[in-house]
Amino acid sequence: MKKRYLFPAVAALLLAASCGESADSKAGRLLQEATAAFSAGEYQSAKILIDSIRNSYPKAFDARRGALELMREVELAEQQRTLDYCNEMIASLSAQRDSLLPSFEFEKNSRYQDEGSYIAPSQANRVNVFNSLLRARVTESGVLYLTSLYRGKKISHASVKVLSGDSYASCDKPFSSHTYRNLGINNERLDFIYGEDGGMVDYISSATGSITVQLTGAEGSHKYTLRKEDAKAIADVASLARILKSIAGFREMAAEAERHIDFVKKTRERFSSDTLKSEQ
């Protein structure tokens, strides 16, 4: 553990506490306790004691100034601890990600996309030109999409249901939809974003039996059995998505901690500069 030191205002207060007013003496003892808690890494206890000084002893100016200095150090230590934790988690999750990525293909059109997506090779377009299927992809930042691709007679499908036995999951609110023709065949595509997919991704990932996919549209319906390789691909992409989403979340937390650390350091430097000028 790093050696802690008493801040100038704390040392001065403790030196004068025996001959000061009662309020100053009590505030000084609280500040001493807060400093000890900080040195022990008990940051929340230190903050509670600092708040007690602020609220109970408004005229104990030396103690309040020491408490302000100590609070900055507490905030720095808290944010550094958060930053260290985030970096550890990012490293661990990145190792998990890197072990999984060889099992996926990476797709990105640099002309139109800021980030690419990972898909299972079995679900790539080149091997599914004529197939109707449910396909999963996840962006580099962990956003998961489930796509319903239908090839055949026009049905204008707007909802998807996945069934196994007596249970099912469904959604009729796609994130986007497209209809087009390719090689003379009608193609219909619905994209669902995870979390707004009616639970279909989780349902497919946890299902143990055969899954039926039912498409319903204004001009007809279509039903087919989900291939086992597609069910596995969706489950695998979902697992990768959880890791990528966690990495993105920890990176955001780390960036926020770094911003807070920078702010507190600049505030401390400005306070020290102003104090030095006032003493000259």
XYZ file of N, CA and C in Angstrom:
840
model
N 0.845 -1.196 0.000
C 0.000 0.000 0.000
C 0.882 1.247 0.000
N 0.501 2.240 -0.797
C 1.275 3.465 -0.862
C 1.199 4.211 0.457
N 2.314 4.846 0.830
C 2.352 5.616 2.050
C 1.535 6.880 1.889
N 0.652 7.157 2.829
C -0.184 8.352 2.781
C 0.463 9.447 3.622
N 0.082 10.664 3.378
C 0.636 11.777 4.129
C -0.483 12.688 4.575
N -0.236 13.464 5.614
C -1.218 14.444 6.070
C -1.097 15.682 5.208
N -2.209 16.199 4.769
C -2.187 17.397 3.956
C -1.842 18.600 4.832
N -1.283 19.651 4.265
C -0.853 20.817 5.049
C -1.926 21.357 5.970
N -3.148 21.460 5.465
C -4.223 22.017 6.286
C -4.544 21.096 7.453
N -4.422 19.754 7.233
C -4.694 18.801 8.292
C -3.642 18.917 9.384
N -2.372 18.966 8.976
C -1.285 19.052 9.944
C -1.375 20.327 10.770
N -1.680 21.430 10.105
C -1.780 22.701 10.815
C -2.929 22.676 11.811
N -4.030 22.056 11.413
C -5.189 22.002 12.294
C -4.907 21.156 13.523
N -4.278 19.994 13.321
C -3.982 19.115 14.448
C -3.022 19.775 15.433
N -2.082 20.568 14.899
C -1.126 21.255 15.746
C -1.808 22.274 16.636
N -2.855 22.922 16.073
C -3.514 23.994 16.806
C -4.783 23.548 17.521
N -5.132 22.264 17.374
C -6.425 21.804 17.891
C -6.543 21.954 19.402
N -5.416 21.720 20.130
C -5.476 21.738 21.585
C -5.799 23.104 22.153
N -5.464 24.177 21.399
C -5.713 25.523 21.909
C -6.815 26.231 21.147
N -7.504 25.515 20.226
C -8.562 26.148 19.458
C -9.886 26.027 20.155
N -10.924 26.474 19.465
C -12.268 26.386 20.023
C -12.742 24.940 19.996
N -13.765 24.676 20.777
C -14.292 23.318 20.873
C -14.741 22.789 19.525
N -15.429 23.637 18.741
C -15.904 23.211 17.424
C -14.726 22.861 16.526
N -13.667 23.672 16.595
C -12.483 23.393 15.782
C -11.844 22.074 16.190
N -11.818 21.830 17.494
C -11.222 20.599 17.995
C -12.009 19.373 17.526
N -13.338 19.453 17.617
C -14.172 18.335 17.175
C -14.029 18.116 15.671
N -14.032 19.219 14.918
C -13.871 19.102 13.472
C -12.510 18.507 13.133
N -11.498 18.888 13.924
C -10.157 18.356 13.694
C -10.091 16.862 13.904
N -10.767 16.359 14.933
C -10.768 14.926 15.176
C -11.483 14.171 14.044
N -12.574 14.770 13.559
C -13.275 14.151 12.432
C -12.389 14.095 11.196
N -11.648 15.165 10.971
C -10.764 15.206 9.811
C -9.653 14.169 9.943
N -9.167 14.002 11.182
C -8.147 12.988 11.419
C -8.710 11.589 11.138
N -9.930 11.344 11.590
C -10.576 10.054 11.331
C -10.795 9.841 9.832
N -11.200 10.899 9.138
C -11.433 10.797 7.697
C -10.134 10.489 6.966
N -9.046 11.124 7.401
C -7.748 10.880 6.786
C -7.308 9.441 7.010
N -7.547 8.920 8.211
C -7.204 7.527 8.513
C -8.027 6.566 7.657
N -9.315 6.867 7.493
C -10.174 6.021 6.660
C -9.692 6.029 5.211
N -9.312 7.195 4.739
C -8.789 7.312 3.369
C -7.527 6.481 3.206
N -6.615 6.568 4.171
C -5.362 5.822 4.112
C -5.611 4.315 4.119
N -6.698 3.902 4.764
C -7.041 2.477 4.827
C -7.834 2.015 3.607
N -8.109 2.939 2.691
C -8.874 2.583 1.504
C -10.364 2.528 1.715
N -10.825 3.040 2.865
C -12.261 3.054 3.164
C -12.839 4.399 2.709
N -12.998 4.522 1.407
C -13.334 5.815 0.815
C -14.737 6.298 1.195
N -15.693 5.390 1.266
C -17.046 5.808 1.606
C -17.111 6.344 3.031
N -16.412 5.680 3.955
C -16.369 6.161 5.341
C -15.712 7.538 5.403
N -14.648 7.721 4.633
C -13.974 9.017 4.610
C -14.915 10.109 4.109
N -15.713 9.800 3.092
C -16.639 10.797 2.547
C -17.739 11.149 3.540
N -18.201 10.159 4.291
C -19.235 10.422 5.301
C -18.690 11.357 6.375
N -17.459 11.114 6.815
C -16.837 11.966 7.839
C -16.603 13.378 7.306
N -16.208 13.478 6.063
C -15.999 14.794 5.444
C -17.319 15.560 5.389
N -18.396 14.865 5.011
C -19.711 15.515 4.976
C -20.134 15.987 6.371
N -19.762 15.232 7.392
C -20.089 15.636 8.761
C -19.396 16.944 9.116
N -18.162 17.107 8.694
C -17.439 18.358 8.937
C -18.133 19.512 8.229
N -18.513 19.300 6.996
C -19.157 20.355 6.208
C -20.503 20.762 6.803
N -21.260 19.772 7.251
C -22.617 20.047 7.725
C -22.668 20.530 9.172
N -21.775 20.046 10.005
C -21.860 20.321 11.449
C -20.976 21.457 11.934
N -19.946 21.785 11.160
C -18.998 22.804 11.645
C -18.726 23.840 10.558
N -19.729 24.672 10.275
C -19.589 25.649 9.183
C -18.522 26.707 9.430
N -18.121 26.929 10.701
C -17.132 27.962 10.995
C -15.754 27.387 11.328
N -15.600 26.075 11.201
C -14.283 25.463 11.412
C -13.532 25.514 10.087
N -13.024 26.704 9.759
C -12.519 26.967 8.415
C -11.300 26.110 8.052
N -10.382 25.930 9.012
C -9.210 25.108 8.713
C -9.609 23.666 8.417
N -10.539 23.142 9.224
C -11.005 21.767 9.018
C -11.742 21.636 7.688
N -12.542 22.618 7.365
C -13.294 22.569 6.116
C -12.351 22.622 4.911
N -11.294 23.439 5.027
C -10.333 23.494 3.925
C -9.592 22.163 3.806
N -9.215 21.590 4.952
C -8.580 20.277 4.917
C -9.500 19.212 4.368
N -10.786 19.308 4.718
C -11.769 18.343 4.221
C -11.916 18.444 2.715
N -11.855 19.671 2.204
C -11.967 19.864 0.757
C -10.773 19.244 0.040
N -9.590 19.445 0.590
C -8.394 18.848 0.002
C -8.481 17.320 0.045
N -8.930 16.805 1.182
C -9.031 15.359 1.335
C -10.068 14.772 0.380
N -11.193 15.476 0.199
C -12.234 14.985 -0.699
C -11.702 14.834 -2.122
N -10.860 15.751 -2.561
C -10.276 15.633 -3.900
C -9.432 14.369 -4.000
N -8.675 14.082 -2.947
C -7.842 12.886 -2.962
C -8.695 11.621 -2.943
N -9.795 11.661 -2.209
C -10.711 10.520 -2.183
C -11.299 10.283 -3.570
N -11.738 11.348 -4.213
C -12.321 11.228 -5.545
C -11.305 10.683 -6.543
N -10.076 11.156 -6.451
C -9.027 10.649 -7.340
C -8.798 9.162 -7.112
N -8.724 8.758 -5.850
C -8.481 7.355 -5.532
C -9.638 6.468 -5.999
N -10.859 6.944 -5.806
C -12.033 6.174 -6.237
C -12.029 5.984 -7.748
N -11.783 7.061 -8.469
C -11.797 6.981 -9.923
C -10.645 6.140 -10.445
N -9.488 6.208 -9.784
C -8.356 5.382 -10.210
C -8.655 3.916 -9.969
N -9.319 3.616 -8.861
C -9.704 2.228 -8.589
C -10.689 1.736 -9.652
N -11.639 2.593 -10.014
C -12.588 2.230 -11.073
C -11.867 2.002 -12.391
N -10.931 2.899 -12.715
C -10.184 2.778 -13.964
C -9.370 1.490 -13.997
N -8.718 1.164 -12.897
C -7.926 -0.068 -12.837
C -8.811 -1.298 -13.023
N -9.987 -1.280 -12.379
C -10.915 -2.408 -12.510
C -11.398 -2.552 -13.951
N -11.760 -1.429 -14.563
C -12.228 -1.464 -15.956
C -11.155 -2.019 -16.879
N -9.918 -1.575 -16.701
C -8.825 -2.051 -17.555
C -8.585 -3.546 -17.373
N -8.716 -4.039 -16.150
C -8.568 -5.473 -15.898
C -9.674 -6.264 -16.607
N -10.914 -5.764 -16.514
C -12.034 -6.448 -17.151
C -11.918 -6.399 -18.669
N -11.491 -5.267 -19.199
C -11.321 -5.151 -20.653
C -10.288 -6.148 -21.147
N -9.181 -6.279 -20.411
C -8.134 -7.225 -20.809
C -8.660 -8.657 -20.777
N -9.400 -9.009 -19.715
C -9.931 -10.361 -19.590
C -10.959 -10.663 -20.681
N -11.876 -9.726 -20.905
C -12.911 -9.926 -21.918
C -12.330 -9.925 -23.326
N -11.313 -9.113 -23.554
C -10.674 -9.067 -24.871
C -10.014 -10.401 -25.194
N -9.444 -11.046 -24.176
C -8.849 -12.369 -24.380
C -9.924 -13.384 -24.767
N -11.091 -13.296 -24.112
C -12.204 -14.185 -24.469
C -12.670 -13.913 -25.891
N -12.789 -12.636 -26.223
C -13.203 -12.264 -27.588
C -12.241 -12.818 -28.626
N -10.937 -12.622 -28.391
C -9.931 -13.048 -29.361
C -9.927 -14.558 -29.552
N -10.315 -15.294 -28.507
C -10.369 -16.751 -28.645
C -11.565 -17.200 -29.485
N -12.594 -16.359 -29.571
C -13.806 -16.707 -30.324
C -13.787 -16.219 -31.771
N -13.100 -15.103 -32.025
C -13.180 -14.469 -33.338
C -12.779 -15.356 -34.511
N -11.813 -16.277 -34.365
C -11.484 -17.138 -35.515
C -12.657 -17.958 -36.032
N -13.706 -18.103 -35.217
C -14.877 -18.882 -35.638
C -15.890 -18.051 -36.413
N -15.602 -16.753 -36.608
C -16.541 -15.859 -37.284
C -15.891 -15.189 -38.489
N -16.754 -14.698 -39.359
C -16.294 -13.880 -40.482
C -16.598 -12.419 -40.181
N -15.719 -11.546 -40.636
C -15.880 -10.119 -40.407
C -16.314 -9.460 -41.710
N -17.384 -8.686 -41.639
C -17.899 -7.993 -42.819
C -17.911 -6.486 -42.566
N -17.391 -5.744 -43.523
C -17.432 -4.285 -43.406
C -17.247 -3.650 -44.772
N -18.130 -2.721 -45.077
C -17.993 -1.896 -46.277
C -17.484 -0.540 -45.811
N -16.202 -0.295 -45.981
C -15.589 0.929 -45.455
C -16.168 2.193 -46.072
N -16.840 2.068 -47.206
C -17.430 3.247 -47.854
C -18.712 3.688 -47.160
N -19.405 2.741 -46.514
C -20.709 3.064 -45.945
C -20.827 2.782 -44.441
N -19.880 2.055 -43.887
C -20.019 1.637 -42.497
C -18.867 2.137 -41.632
N -19.209 2.616 -40.439
C -18.196 3.036 -39.475
C -17.620 1.850 -38.726
N -18.400 0.807 -38.547
C -17.926 -0.406 -37.902
C -18.481 -1.617 -38.627
N -17.742 -2.705 -38.543
C -18.166 -3.916 -39.225
C -18.967 -4.831 -38.320
N -19.286 -6.020 -38.853
C -20.085 -7.001 -38.113
C -19.452 -8.373 -38.224
N -19.730 -9.202 -37.217
C -19.275 -10.582 -37.210
C -20.472 -11.496 -37.451
N -20.280 -12.500 -38.326
C -21.316 -13.501 -38.587
C -20.671 -14.876 -38.616
N -21.491 -15.896 -38.469
C -20.994 -17.265 -38.605
C -20.811 -17.575 -40.086
N -19.739 -18.257 -40.491
C -19.500 -18.568 -41.904
C -20.666 -19.294 -42.567
N -21.368 -20.132 -41.805
C -22.489 -20.888 -42.375
C -23.658 -20.002 -42.763
N -23.644 -18.739 -42.276
C -24.753 -17.835 -42.577
C -24.358 -16.723 -43.553
N -23.182 -16.820 -44.131
C -22.737 -15.817 -45.096
C -23.639 -15.830 -46.331
N -23.780 -14.683 -46.956
C -24.668 -14.569 -48.119
C -24.267 -15.500 -49.251
N -22.964 -15.697 -49.437
C -22.498 -16.480 -50.587
C -22.952 -17.935 -50.549
N -23.270 -18.436 -49.356
C -23.719 -19.834 -49.260
C -25.215 -19.922 -48.974
N -25.912 -18.804 -49.040
C -27.351 -18.793 -48.756
C -28.121 -17.949 -49.772
N -27.669 -17.997 -51.011
C -28.296 -17.174 -52.051
C -29.775 -17.492 -52.221
N -30.135 -18.764 -52.108
C -31.521 -19.167 -52.368
C -32.248 -19.618 -51.099
N -31.607 -19.528 -49.948
C -32.199 -20.033 -48.708
C -33.001 -18.976 -47.952
N -34.081 -19.411 -47.347
C -34.773 -18.594 -46.349
C -34.181 -18.986 -44.993
N -33.843 -18.001 -44.176
C -33.199 -18.319 -42.897
C -33.301 -17.154 -41.929
N -33.035 -17.457 -40.668
C -32.827 -16.437 -39.651
C -31.325 -16.322 -39.454
N -30.815 -15.113 -39.565
C -29.368 -14.900 -39.495
C -29.050 -13.886 -38.397
N -27.980 -14.141 -37.650
C -27.553 -13.226 -36.583
C -26.224 -12.576 -36.969
N -26.080 -11.325 -36.606
C -24.809 -10.621 -36.765
C -24.649 -9.661 -35.593
N -23.406 -9.382 -35.254
C -23.130 -8.481 -34.146
C -22.071 -7.476 -34.577
N -22.297 -6.224 -34.253
C -21.337 -5.181 -34.600
C -20.141 -5.246 -33.647
N -19.100 -4.514 -33.998
C -17.886 -4.498 -33.181
C -18.157 -3.966 -31.775
N -19.168 -3.126 -31.636
C -19.499 -2.574 -30.320
C -20.522 -3.411 -29.572
N -20.911 -4.551 -30.145
C -21.773 -5.475 -29.426
C -23.255 -5.356 -29.687
N -23.680 -4.626 -30.717
C -25.101 -4.531 -31.050
C -25.484 -5.738 -31.897
N -26.456 -6.497 -31.431
C -26.849 -7.753 -32.064
C -28.128 -7.569 -32.876
N -28.098 -8.068 -34.109
C -29.266 -8.011 -34.992
C -29.654 -9.430 -35.406
N -30.958 -9.675 -35.443
C -31.490 -10.916 -35.982
C -32.239 -10.569 -37.258
N -31.871 -11.218 -38.352
C -32.447 -10.913 -39.664
C -33.250 -12.094 -40.183
N -34.471 -11.817 -40.621
C -35.291 -12.820 -41.284
C -35.164 -12.605 -42.789
N -34.573 -13.589 -43.467
C -34.433 -13.536 -44.922
C -35.373 -14.569 -45.542
N -36.287 -14.085 -46.375
C -37.237 -14.972 -47.044
C -37.060 -14.838 -48.549
N -36.927 -15.994 -49.217
C -36.817 -16.030 -50.674
C -37.950 -16.894 -51.220
N -38.770 -16.326 -52.075
C -39.878 -17.095 -52.635
C -41.015 -16.192 -53.076
N -42.193 -16.790 -53.220
C -43.376 -16.052 -53.628
C -43.647 -14.913 -52.649
N -44.016 -13.765 -53.175
C -44.219 -12.578 -52.349
C -45.288 -12.809 -51.287
N -44.912 -12.553 -50.009
C -45.884 -12.629 -48.915
C -45.908 -11.331 -48.099
N -44.898 -10.452 -48.354
C -44.783 -9.172 -47.618
C -44.793 -9.427 -46.107
N -43.962 -10.370 -45.672
C -44.003 -10.747 -44.251
C -43.532 -9.606 -43.356
N -44.271 -9.420 -42.258
C -43.995 -8.330 -41.318
C -43.805 -8.834 -39.895
N -43.999 -10.141 -39.682
C -43.803 -10.699 -38.340
C -43.130 -12.057 -38.451
N -42.417 -12.403 -37.387
C -41.699 -13.679 -37.330
C -42.030 -14.342 -35.995
N -42.291 -15.638 -36.050
C -42.522 -16.415 -34.828
C -41.633 -17.648 -34.872
N -41.008 -17.973 -33.745
C -40.226 -19.205 -33.629
C -40.906 -20.086 -32.595
N -41.124 -21.349 -32.963
C -41.896 -22.258 -32.120
C -41.130 -23.555 -31.882
N -41.298 -24.091 -30.683
C -40.766 -25.404 -30.356
C -41.675 -26.012 -29.300
N -42.385 -27.059 -29.672
C -43.363 -27.640 -28.759
C -44.512 -26.680 -28.520
N -44.842 -26.436 -27.248
C -45.958 -25.559 -26.909
C -45.529 -24.115 -26.641
N -44.255 -23.832 -26.766
C -43.768 -22.481 -26.473
C -43.318 -21.782 -27.746
N -43.238 -20.471 -27.657
C -42.805 -19.704 -28.828
C -42.349 -18.303 -28.394
N -41.708 -17.618 -29.328
C -41.368 -16.205 -29.191
C -41.625 -15.566 -30.539
N -42.051 -14.313 -30.532
C -42.391 -13.674 -31.796
C -42.206 -12.163 -31.715
N -42.159 -11.544 -32.879
C -42.049 -10.087 -32.934
C -42.597 -9.586 -34.266
N -43.352 -8.487 -34.197
C -43.889 -7.878 -35.416
C -43.467 -6.409 -35.521
N -42.351 -6.065 -34.861
C -41.849 -4.694 -34.904
C -40.386 -4.692 -35.325
N -40.136 -4.918 -36.612
C -38.749 -4.961 -37.088
C -38.074 -3.593 -37.012
N -36.765 -3.642 -36.866
C -35.953 -2.421 -36.860
C -35.934 -1.788 -38.254
N -35.917 -2.648 -39.276
C -35.963 -2.179 -40.664
C -36.496 -3.306 -41.539
N -36.942 -2.947 -42.751
C -37.454 -3.955 -43.688
C -37.109 -3.555 -45.112
N -36.854 -4.575 -45.934
C -36.507 -4.330 -47.336
C -37.107 -5.436 -48.197
N -37.516 -5.066 -49.410
C -37.979 -6.027 -50.414
C -37.232 -5.747 -51.706
N -36.682 -6.802 -52.314
C -35.922 -6.616 -53.550
C -35.906 -7.935 -54.321
N -35.429 -7.868 -55.562
C -35.317 -9.065 -56.390
C -33.842 -9.320 -56.676
N -33.467 -10.593 -56.610
C -32.089 -10.992 -56.872
C -32.115 -12.281 -57.683
N -31.476 -12.252 -58.843
C -31.467 -13.405 -59.751
C -32.885 -13.835 -60.099
N -33.773 -12.847 -60.203
C -35.154 -13.116 -60.570
C -36.017 -13.647 -59.449
N -35.479 -13.686 -58.226
C -36.213 -14.236 -57.080
C -36.602 -13.116 -56.137
N -37.839 -13.180 -55.637
C -38.304 -12.197 -54.666
C -37.582 -12.406 -53.335
N -37.059 -11.312 -52.764
C -36.365 -11.359 -51.476
C -37.023 -10.389 -50.501
N -37.292 -10.870 -49.310
C -37.850 -10.028 -48.254
C -36.945 -10.131 -47.021
N -36.682 -8.984 -46.421
C -35.754 -8.961 -45.284
C -36.310 -8.108 -44.151
N -36.323 -8.679 -42.954
C -36.687 -7.943 -41.748
C -35.503 -8.002 -40.786
N -35.147 -6.868 -40.206
C -34.070 -6.801 -39.221
C -34.644 -6.462 -37.853
N -34.289 -7.266 -36.861
C -34.699 -7.021 -35.477
C -33.451 -6.764 -34.642
N -33.524 -5.801 -33.745
C -32.408 -5.512 -32.862
C -32.622 -6.241 -31.538
N -31.572 -6.821 -31.018
C -31.678 -7.587 -29.776
C -32.191 -6.702 -28.642
N -33.111 -7.244 -27.873
C -33.760 -6.476 -26.820
C -35.116 -5.971 -27.263
N -35.310 -5.911 -28.577
C -36.589 -5.509 -29.143
C -37.047 -6.552 -30.164
N -36.601 -7.780 -29.945
C -36.880 -8.864 -30.886
C -37.901 -9.864 -30.353
N -38.596 -9.464 -29.279
C -39.591 -10.358 -28.708
C -38.991 -11.583 -28.028
N -37.688 -11.539 -27.755
C -37.033 -12.665 -27.086
C -36.656 -13.803 -28.018
N -36.695 -13.588 -29.335
C -36.427 -14.679 -30.277
C -34.993 -15.190 -30.196
N -34.024 -14.279 -30.056
C -32.627 -14.719 -29.978
C -32.406 -15.605 -28.757
N -32.891 -15.159 -27.611
C -32.737 -15.956 -26.392
C -33.493 -17.277 -26.490
N -34.651 -17.249 -27.105
C -35.450 -18.468 -27.267
C -34.694 -19.488 -28.114
N -34.150 -19.033 -29.232
C -33.412 -19.939 -30.114
C -32.155 -20.449 -29.426
N -31.476 -19.572 -28.693
C -30.219 -19.946 -28.043
C -30.407 -21.007 -26.972
N -31.584 -21.013 -26.343
C -31.819 -21.948 -25.235
C -32.653 -23.151 -25.631
N -33.217 -23.155 -26.815
C -34.079 -24.264 -27.243
C -33.265 -25.545 -27.422
N -33.857 -26.678 -27.083
C -33.170 -27.964 -27.205
C -33.752 -28.829 -28.321
N -34.978 -28.527 -28.729
C -35.611 -29.325 -29.769
C -35.628 -28.610 -31.108
N -36.331 -29.179 -32.042
C -36.477 -28.605 -33.369
C -37.282 -27.303 -33.292
N -36.876 -26.319 -34.068
C -37.526 -25.009 -34.052
C -38.178 -24.745 -35.404
N -39.430 -24.343 -35.376
C -40.149 -23.960 -36.586
C -40.195 -22.442 -36.677
N -39.945 -21.926 -37.876
C -40.017 -20.486 -38.119
C -41.266 -20.215 -38.941
N -42.105 -19.311 -38.435
C -43.351 -18.977 -39.119
C -43.341 -17.502 -39.490
N -43.470 -17.230 -40.794
C -43.495 -15.867 -41.300
C -44.922 -15.514 -41.703
N -45.384 -14.337 -41.301
C -46.747 -13.913 -41.608
C -46.723 -12.524 -42.230
N -47.428 -12.387 -43.359
C -47.467 -11.098 -44.042
C -48.830 -10.779 -44.585
N -48.941 -9.610 -45.183
C -50.221 -9.146 -45.716
C -50.668 -9.956 -46.918
N -49.715 -10.644 -47.589
C -50.048 -11.364 -48.813
C -49.782 -12.864 -48.709
N -49.682 -13.344 -47.469
C -49.497 -14.780 -47.304
C -48.625 -15.097 -46.114
N -48.268 -16.376 -45.996
C -47.420 -16.829 -44.896
C -46.499 -17.932 -45.396
N -45.498 -18.215 -44.573
C -44.546 -19.262 -44.938
C -43.991 -19.873 -43.657
N -43.745 -21.180 -43.720
C -43.257 -21.886 -42.540
C -42.115 -22.807 -42.955
N -41.060 -22.861 -42.124
C -39.950 -23.775 -42.397
C -39.265 -24.148 -41.087
N -38.477 -25.196 -41.123
C -37.734 -25.649 -39.945
C -36.367 -24.977 -39.918
N -36.038 -24.387 -38.801
C -34.741 -23.724 -38.654
C -33.628 -24.767 -38.669
N -32.665 -24.574 -39.550
C -31.549 -25.510 -39.619
C -30.761 -25.497 -38.307
N -30.218 -26.660 -37.946
C -29.448 -26.761 -36.705
C -28.233 -25.853 -36.739
N -27.595 -25.754 -37.908
C -26.425 -24.887 -38.007
C -26.790 -23.411 -37.834
N -28.018 -23.039 -38.225
C -28.454 -21.659 -38.033
C -28.760 -21.383 -36.560
N -29.381 -22.357 -35.892
C -29.661 -22.201 -34.468
C -28.351 -22.061 -33.689
N -27.355 -22.879 -34.036
C -26.050 -22.796 -33.371
C -25.369 -21.472 -33.670
N -25.463 -21.030 -34.926
C -24.840 -19.765 -35.315
C -25.429 -18.599 -34.523
N -26.749 -18.593 -34.361
C -27.409 -17.529 -33.607
C -26.959 -17.540 -32.152
N -26.881 -18.736 -31.569
C -26.430 -18.855 -30.176
C -24.980 -18.402 -30.034
N -24.134 -18.765 -30.992
C -22.713 -18.386 -30.935
C -22.540 -16.872 -31.076
N -23.288 -16.270 -31.994
C -23.201 -14.820 -32.174
C -23.701 -14.106 -30.924
N -24.738 -14.649 -30.290
C -25.261 -14.050 -29.058
C -24.204 -14.074 -27.958
N -23.451 -15.161 -27.869
C -22.381 -15.249 -26.868
C -21.297 -14.213 -27.142
N -20.912 -14.079 -28.403
C -19.916 -13.072 -28.767
C -20.440 -11.672 -28.489
N -21.725 -11.451 -28.749
C -22.328 -10.134 -28.532
C -22.253 -9.717 -27.077
N -22.479 -10.660 -26.176
C -22.417 -10.331 -24.746
C -21.022 -9.862 -24.350
N -20.005 -10.507 -24.908
C -18.630 -10.123 -24.598
C -18.312 -8.750 -25.189
N -18.684 -8.539 -26.446
C -18.398 -7.259 -27.100
C -19.142 -6.115 -26.417
N -20.384 -6.376 -26.005
C -21.171 -5.345 -25.320
C -20.533 -5.000 -23.976
N -20.034 -5.999 -23.282
C -19.384 -5.754 -21.990
C -18.102 -4.950 -22.169
N -17.327 -5.290 -23.195
C -16.099 -4.537 -23.463
C -16.429 -3.077 -23.734
N -17.441 -2.840 -24.555
C -17.838 -1.465 -24.869
C -18.283 -0.730 -23.615
N -19.013 -1.425 -22.735
C -19.473 -0.794 -21.503
C -18.330 -0.432 -20.580
N -17.356 -1.330 -20.430
C -16.207 -1.041 -19.568
C -15.323 0.054 -20.163
N -15.232 0.108 -21.480
C -14.465 1.180 -22.106
C -15.113 2.538 -21.837
N -16.430 2.568 -21.884
C -17.145 3.813 -21.585
C -16.938 4.222 -20.128
N -16.992 3.249 -19.220
C -16.746 3.538 -17.811
C -15.324 4.039 -17.586
N -14.362 3.416 -18.266
C -12.965 3.822 -18.124
C -12.760 5.240 -18.632
N -13.387 5.571 -19.756
C -13.255 6.912 -20.309
C -13.851 7.955 -19.365
N -14.980 7.614 -18.741
C -15.604 8.530 -17.789
C -14.712 8.718 -16.565
N -14.090 7.640 -16.094
C -13.180 7.742 -14.951
C -11.980 8.615 -15.298
N -11.447 8.458 -16.495
C -10.303 9.271 -16.922
C -10.670 10.745 -17.000
N -11.885 11.027 -17.487
C -12.332 12.428 -17.555
C -12.459 13.015 -16.148
N -12.983 12.216 -15.211
C -13.155 12.685 -13.833
C -11.794 12.927 -13.184
N -10.850 12.014 -13.413
C -9.507 12.168 -12.858
C -8.864 13.439 -13.379
N -8.994 13.680 -14.666
C -8.407 14.883 -15.261
C -9.025 16.147 -14.674
N -10.348 16.123 -14.481
C -11.040 17.282 -13.919
C -10.583 17.562 -12.493
N -10.504 16.521 -11.662
C -10.112 16.705 -10.262
C -8.668 17.193 -10.172
N -7.796 16.644 -11.004
C -6.394 17.078 -10.987
C -6.264 18.548 -11.363
N -7.008 18.962 -12.365
C -6.951 20.369 -12.775
C -7.516 21.270 -11.687
N -8.589 20.811 -11.031
C -9.168 21.592 -9.935
C -8.177 21.708 -8.781
N -7.494 20.611 -8.464
C -6.508 20.621 -7.385
C -5.349 21.569 -7.707
N -4.884 21.527 -8.954
C -3.785 22.402 -9.358
C -4.196 23.873 -9.293
N -5.436 24.145 -9.720
C -5.922 25.522 -9.682
C -6.054 26.011 -8.247
N -6.543 25.141 -7.358
C -6.690 25.500 -5.946
C -5.321 25.752 -5.316
N -4.336 24.890 -5.639
C -2.992 25.057 -5.089
C -2.362 26.350 -5.571
N -2.593 26.687 -6.847
C -2.050 27.924 -7.403
C -2.662 29.150 -6.735
N -3.986 29.097 -6.516
C -4.669 30.231 -5.874
C -4.218 30.390 -4.429
N -4.000 29.254 -3.743
C -3.542 29.306 -2.355
C -2.150 29.903 -2.253
N -1.270 29.516 -3.176
C 0.090 30.024 -3.192
C 0.109 31.526 -3.438
N -0.719 31.999 -4.346
C -0.790 33.430 -4.640
C -1.276 34.217 -3.434
N -2.241 33.634 -2.707
C -2.810 34.361 -1.551
C -1.806 34.440 -0.407
N -0.846 33.505 -0.368
C 0.142 33.518 0.709
C 1.348 34.389 0.411
N 1.465 34.794 -0.846
C 2.625 35.629 -1.219
C 2.418 37.104 -0.834
